[in-house]
Coordinates of C-alpha atoms in Angstrom, one line a residue:
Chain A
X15 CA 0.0 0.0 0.0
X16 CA 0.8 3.5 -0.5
X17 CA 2.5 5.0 2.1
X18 CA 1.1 9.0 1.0
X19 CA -2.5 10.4 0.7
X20 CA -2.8 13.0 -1.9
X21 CA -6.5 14.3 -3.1
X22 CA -8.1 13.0 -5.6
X23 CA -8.2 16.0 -7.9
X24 CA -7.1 19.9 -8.5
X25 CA -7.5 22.6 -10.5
X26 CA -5.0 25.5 -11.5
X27 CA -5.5 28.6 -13.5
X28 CA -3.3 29.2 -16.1
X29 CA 0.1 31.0 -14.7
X30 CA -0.2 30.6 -10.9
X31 CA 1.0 29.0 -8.7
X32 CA -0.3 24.8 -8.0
X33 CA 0.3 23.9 -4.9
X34 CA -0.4 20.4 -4.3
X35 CA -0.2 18.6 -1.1
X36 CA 0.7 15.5 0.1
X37 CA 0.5 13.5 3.6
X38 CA 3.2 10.9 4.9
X39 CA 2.8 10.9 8.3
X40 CA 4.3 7.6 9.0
X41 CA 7.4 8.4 6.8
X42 CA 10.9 7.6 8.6
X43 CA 13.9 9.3 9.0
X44 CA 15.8 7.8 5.9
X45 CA 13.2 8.3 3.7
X46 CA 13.1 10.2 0.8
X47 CA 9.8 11.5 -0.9
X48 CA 9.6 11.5 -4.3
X49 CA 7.5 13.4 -6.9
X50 CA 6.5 12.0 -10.2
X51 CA 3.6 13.0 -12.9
X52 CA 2.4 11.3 -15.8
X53 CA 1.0 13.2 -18.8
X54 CA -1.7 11.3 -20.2
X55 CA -0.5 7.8 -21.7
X56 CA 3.1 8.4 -21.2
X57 CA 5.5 7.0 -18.7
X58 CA 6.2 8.7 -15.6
X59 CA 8.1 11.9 -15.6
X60 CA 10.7 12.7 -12.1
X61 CA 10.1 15.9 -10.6
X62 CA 12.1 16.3 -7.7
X63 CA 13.1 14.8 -4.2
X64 CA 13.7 15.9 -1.4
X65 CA 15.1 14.1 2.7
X66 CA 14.5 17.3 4.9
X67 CA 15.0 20.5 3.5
X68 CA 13.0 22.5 0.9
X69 CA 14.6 21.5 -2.8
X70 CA 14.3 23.5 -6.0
X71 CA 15.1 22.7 -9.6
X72 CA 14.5 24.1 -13.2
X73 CA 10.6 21.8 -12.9
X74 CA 9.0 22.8 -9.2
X75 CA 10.2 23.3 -5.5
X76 CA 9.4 20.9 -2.6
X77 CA 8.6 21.9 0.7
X78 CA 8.8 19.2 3.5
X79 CA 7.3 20.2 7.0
X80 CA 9.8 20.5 10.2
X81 CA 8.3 17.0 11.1
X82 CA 8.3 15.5 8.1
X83 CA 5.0 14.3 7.6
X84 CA 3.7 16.4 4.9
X85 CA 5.3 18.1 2.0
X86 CA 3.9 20.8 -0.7
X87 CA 5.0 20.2 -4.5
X88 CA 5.1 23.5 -6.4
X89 CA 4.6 24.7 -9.6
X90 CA 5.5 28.4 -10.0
X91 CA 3.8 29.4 -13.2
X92 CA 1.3 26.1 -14.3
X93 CA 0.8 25.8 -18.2
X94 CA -1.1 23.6 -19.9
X95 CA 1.4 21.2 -19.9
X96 CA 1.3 20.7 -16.3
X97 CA -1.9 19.0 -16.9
X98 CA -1.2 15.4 -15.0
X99 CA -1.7 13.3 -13.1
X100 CA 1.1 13.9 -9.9
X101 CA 2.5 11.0 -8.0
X102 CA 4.0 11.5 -4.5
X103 CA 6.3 8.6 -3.3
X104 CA 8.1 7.9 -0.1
X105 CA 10.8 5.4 -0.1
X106 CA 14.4 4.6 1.4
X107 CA 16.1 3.0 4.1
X108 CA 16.4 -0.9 3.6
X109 CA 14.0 0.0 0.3
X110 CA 16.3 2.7 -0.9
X111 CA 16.7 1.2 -4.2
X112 CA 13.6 -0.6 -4.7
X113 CA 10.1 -0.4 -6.2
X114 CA 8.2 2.5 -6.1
X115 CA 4.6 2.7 -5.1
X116 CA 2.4 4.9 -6.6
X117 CA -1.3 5.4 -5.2
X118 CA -3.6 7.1 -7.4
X119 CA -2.2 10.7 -7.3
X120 CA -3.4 14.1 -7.9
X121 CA -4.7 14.6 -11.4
X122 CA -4.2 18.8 -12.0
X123 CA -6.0 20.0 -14.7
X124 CA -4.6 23.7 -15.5
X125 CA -7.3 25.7 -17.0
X126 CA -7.1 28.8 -19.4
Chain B
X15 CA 21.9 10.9 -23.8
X16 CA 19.3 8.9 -24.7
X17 CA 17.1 8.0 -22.2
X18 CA 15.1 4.7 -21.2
X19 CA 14.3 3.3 -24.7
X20 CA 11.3 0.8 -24.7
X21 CA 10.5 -1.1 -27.8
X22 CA 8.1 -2.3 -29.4
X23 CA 5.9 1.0 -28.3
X24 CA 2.4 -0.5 -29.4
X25 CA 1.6 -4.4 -29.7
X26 CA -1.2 -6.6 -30.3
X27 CA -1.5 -10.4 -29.4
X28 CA -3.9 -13.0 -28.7
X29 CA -4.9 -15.0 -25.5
X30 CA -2.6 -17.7 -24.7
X31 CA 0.6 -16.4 -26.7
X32 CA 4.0 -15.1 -25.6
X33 CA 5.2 -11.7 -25.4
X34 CA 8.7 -10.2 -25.1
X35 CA 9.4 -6.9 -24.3
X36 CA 12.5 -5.1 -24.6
X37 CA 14.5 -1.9 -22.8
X38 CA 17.6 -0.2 -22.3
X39 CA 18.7 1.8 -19.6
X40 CA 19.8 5.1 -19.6
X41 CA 23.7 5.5 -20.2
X42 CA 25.4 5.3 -16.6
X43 CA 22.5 3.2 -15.0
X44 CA 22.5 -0.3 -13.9
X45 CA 19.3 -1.4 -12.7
X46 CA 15.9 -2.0 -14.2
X47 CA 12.6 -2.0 -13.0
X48 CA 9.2 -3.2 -14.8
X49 CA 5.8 -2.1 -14.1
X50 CA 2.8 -2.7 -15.4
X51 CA -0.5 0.0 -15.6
X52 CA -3.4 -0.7 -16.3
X53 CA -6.3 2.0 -17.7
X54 CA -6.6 4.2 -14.7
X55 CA -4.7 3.0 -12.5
X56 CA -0.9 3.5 -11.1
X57 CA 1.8 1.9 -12.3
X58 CA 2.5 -1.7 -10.4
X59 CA 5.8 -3.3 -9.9
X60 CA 6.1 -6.2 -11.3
X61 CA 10.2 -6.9 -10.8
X62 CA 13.5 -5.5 -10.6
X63 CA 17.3 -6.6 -12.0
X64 CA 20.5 -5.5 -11.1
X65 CA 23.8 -7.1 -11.8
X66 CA 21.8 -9.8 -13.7
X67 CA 19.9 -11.2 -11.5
X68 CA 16.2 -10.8 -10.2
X69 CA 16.5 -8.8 -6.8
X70 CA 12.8 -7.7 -5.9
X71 CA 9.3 -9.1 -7.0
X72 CA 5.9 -7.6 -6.9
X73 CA 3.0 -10.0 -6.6
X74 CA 2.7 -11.1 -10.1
X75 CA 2.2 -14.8 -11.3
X76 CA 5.3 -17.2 -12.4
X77 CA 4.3 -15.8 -16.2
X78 CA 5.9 -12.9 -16.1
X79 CA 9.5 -13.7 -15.9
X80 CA 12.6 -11.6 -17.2
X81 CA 16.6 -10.9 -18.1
X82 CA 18.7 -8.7 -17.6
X83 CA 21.9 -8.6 -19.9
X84 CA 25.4 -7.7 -19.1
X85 CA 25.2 -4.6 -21.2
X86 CA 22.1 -3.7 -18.2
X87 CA 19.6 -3.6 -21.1
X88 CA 16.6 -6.0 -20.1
X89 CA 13.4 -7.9 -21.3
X90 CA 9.9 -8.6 -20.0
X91 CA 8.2 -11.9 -20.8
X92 CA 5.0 -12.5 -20.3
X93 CA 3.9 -16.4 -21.0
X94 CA 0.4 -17.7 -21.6
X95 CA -1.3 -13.9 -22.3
X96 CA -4.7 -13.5 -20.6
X97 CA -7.0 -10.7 -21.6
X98 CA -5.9 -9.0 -18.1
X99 CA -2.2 -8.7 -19.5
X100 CA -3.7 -5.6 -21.7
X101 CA -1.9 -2.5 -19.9
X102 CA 1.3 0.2 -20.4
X103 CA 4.2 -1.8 -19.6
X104 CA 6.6 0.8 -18.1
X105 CA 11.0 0.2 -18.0
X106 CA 12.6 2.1 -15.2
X107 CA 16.3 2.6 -15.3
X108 CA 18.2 3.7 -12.0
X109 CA 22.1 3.5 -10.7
X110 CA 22.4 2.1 -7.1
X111 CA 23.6 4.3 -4.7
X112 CA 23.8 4.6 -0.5
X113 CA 21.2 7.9 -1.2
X114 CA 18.2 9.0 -3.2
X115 CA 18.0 6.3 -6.2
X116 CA 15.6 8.0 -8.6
X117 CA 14.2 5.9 -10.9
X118 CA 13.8 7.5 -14.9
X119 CA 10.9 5.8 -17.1
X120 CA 10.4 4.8 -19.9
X121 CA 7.4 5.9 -22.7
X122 CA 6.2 2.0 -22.1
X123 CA 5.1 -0.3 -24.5
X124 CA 1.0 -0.9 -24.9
X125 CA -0.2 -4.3 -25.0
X126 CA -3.0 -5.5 -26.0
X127 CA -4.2 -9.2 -25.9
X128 CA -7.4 -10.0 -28.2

């Protein structure tokens, strides 16, 4: 089973900001958590991960709580492309290198 | 750099035939995971391979079985094809390492069984 909880659906307007949440309140100390999305009939895409401090690349930024057990993936100016469905992922320690586990995700539909 | 390259990309066959499916990592990475998705639903693992040998199985039946080469490259077989097999079969290419491991994809290969 999935070890996050992410809703079920959001939407964006074109050019702002998607914030999109995610719950792992039973993550532990060596685990990472993981962003993916999928664009509709394609494989995954990585995003960005993050251990315990906020991370930012060329894609989004990831904000993980003080305690760990939540974390925020942003995307500072949503397109169209954006439009996905956004996997988050928690995984290390003895399953460091191992399989992923995706739950159903948040499917963002950016909007004109 | 090319990334994870899955062939064939589309693929029809019938119920009770044999499928092979084939990948290659991206440059630099030495493990490969295989998932299966089917319509609407999140990828599942089905296996992983690293120095040539089958290191971690999801909970799929004795049919699916696969390689992995000593170039890294990899196949999927699927024996026996039920109408259930139909999904995005998805190639994940990683490098082992004491950190993050993050896993790139590739654009999978869709299957159909008739």
């Amino acid at each position: 089973d999935a070890k996050t909880t992410q809703p079920t659906s959001m939407d964006c307007a074109e050019g702002r900001a998607a914030n999109l949440p995610c719950n792992h309140s039973t993550i532990s100390g060596n685990e990472y958590v993981y962003w993916y999305r999928q664009i509709h009939s394609q494989g995954p895409q990585y995003i960005i991960h993050g251990l315990k401090n906020n991370e930012t690349n060329e894609m989004a930024s990831l904000i993980i709580t003080e305690d760990r057990k939540s974390s925020t993936l942003i995307l500072p100016h949503a397109t169209l492309r954006d439009t996905a469905v956004y996997y988050c992922i928690v995984r290390g320690g003895s399953s460091n290198t191992g399989k992923l586990i995706f739950g159903q995700g948040t499917t963002l539909q950016v909007k004109p | 750099d090319a990334g994870v390259t899955q062939s064939p990309t589309h693929l029809i066959k019938t119920r009770g035939q044999q499928v092979t499916l084939r990948c290659s990592p991206k440059s630099g990475h030495d493990t490969v995971s295989w998932y299966q998705q089917a319509l609407g639903q999140g990828p599942q693992f089905i296996f992983q391979y690293y120095e040539e040998e089958e290191r971690q199985r999801g909970n799929f039946p004795d049919r699916f079985s696969g390689h992995q080469f000593p170039n890294y490259s990899s196949e999927l077989n699927v024996n026996a094809l039920l109408l259930g097999d139909s999904a995005l079969y998805l190639c994940a290419s990683s490098l082992r390492s004491q950190g993050a491991s993050i896993q790139y994809f590739g654009a999978g290969t869709r299957l159909s069984v008739l």
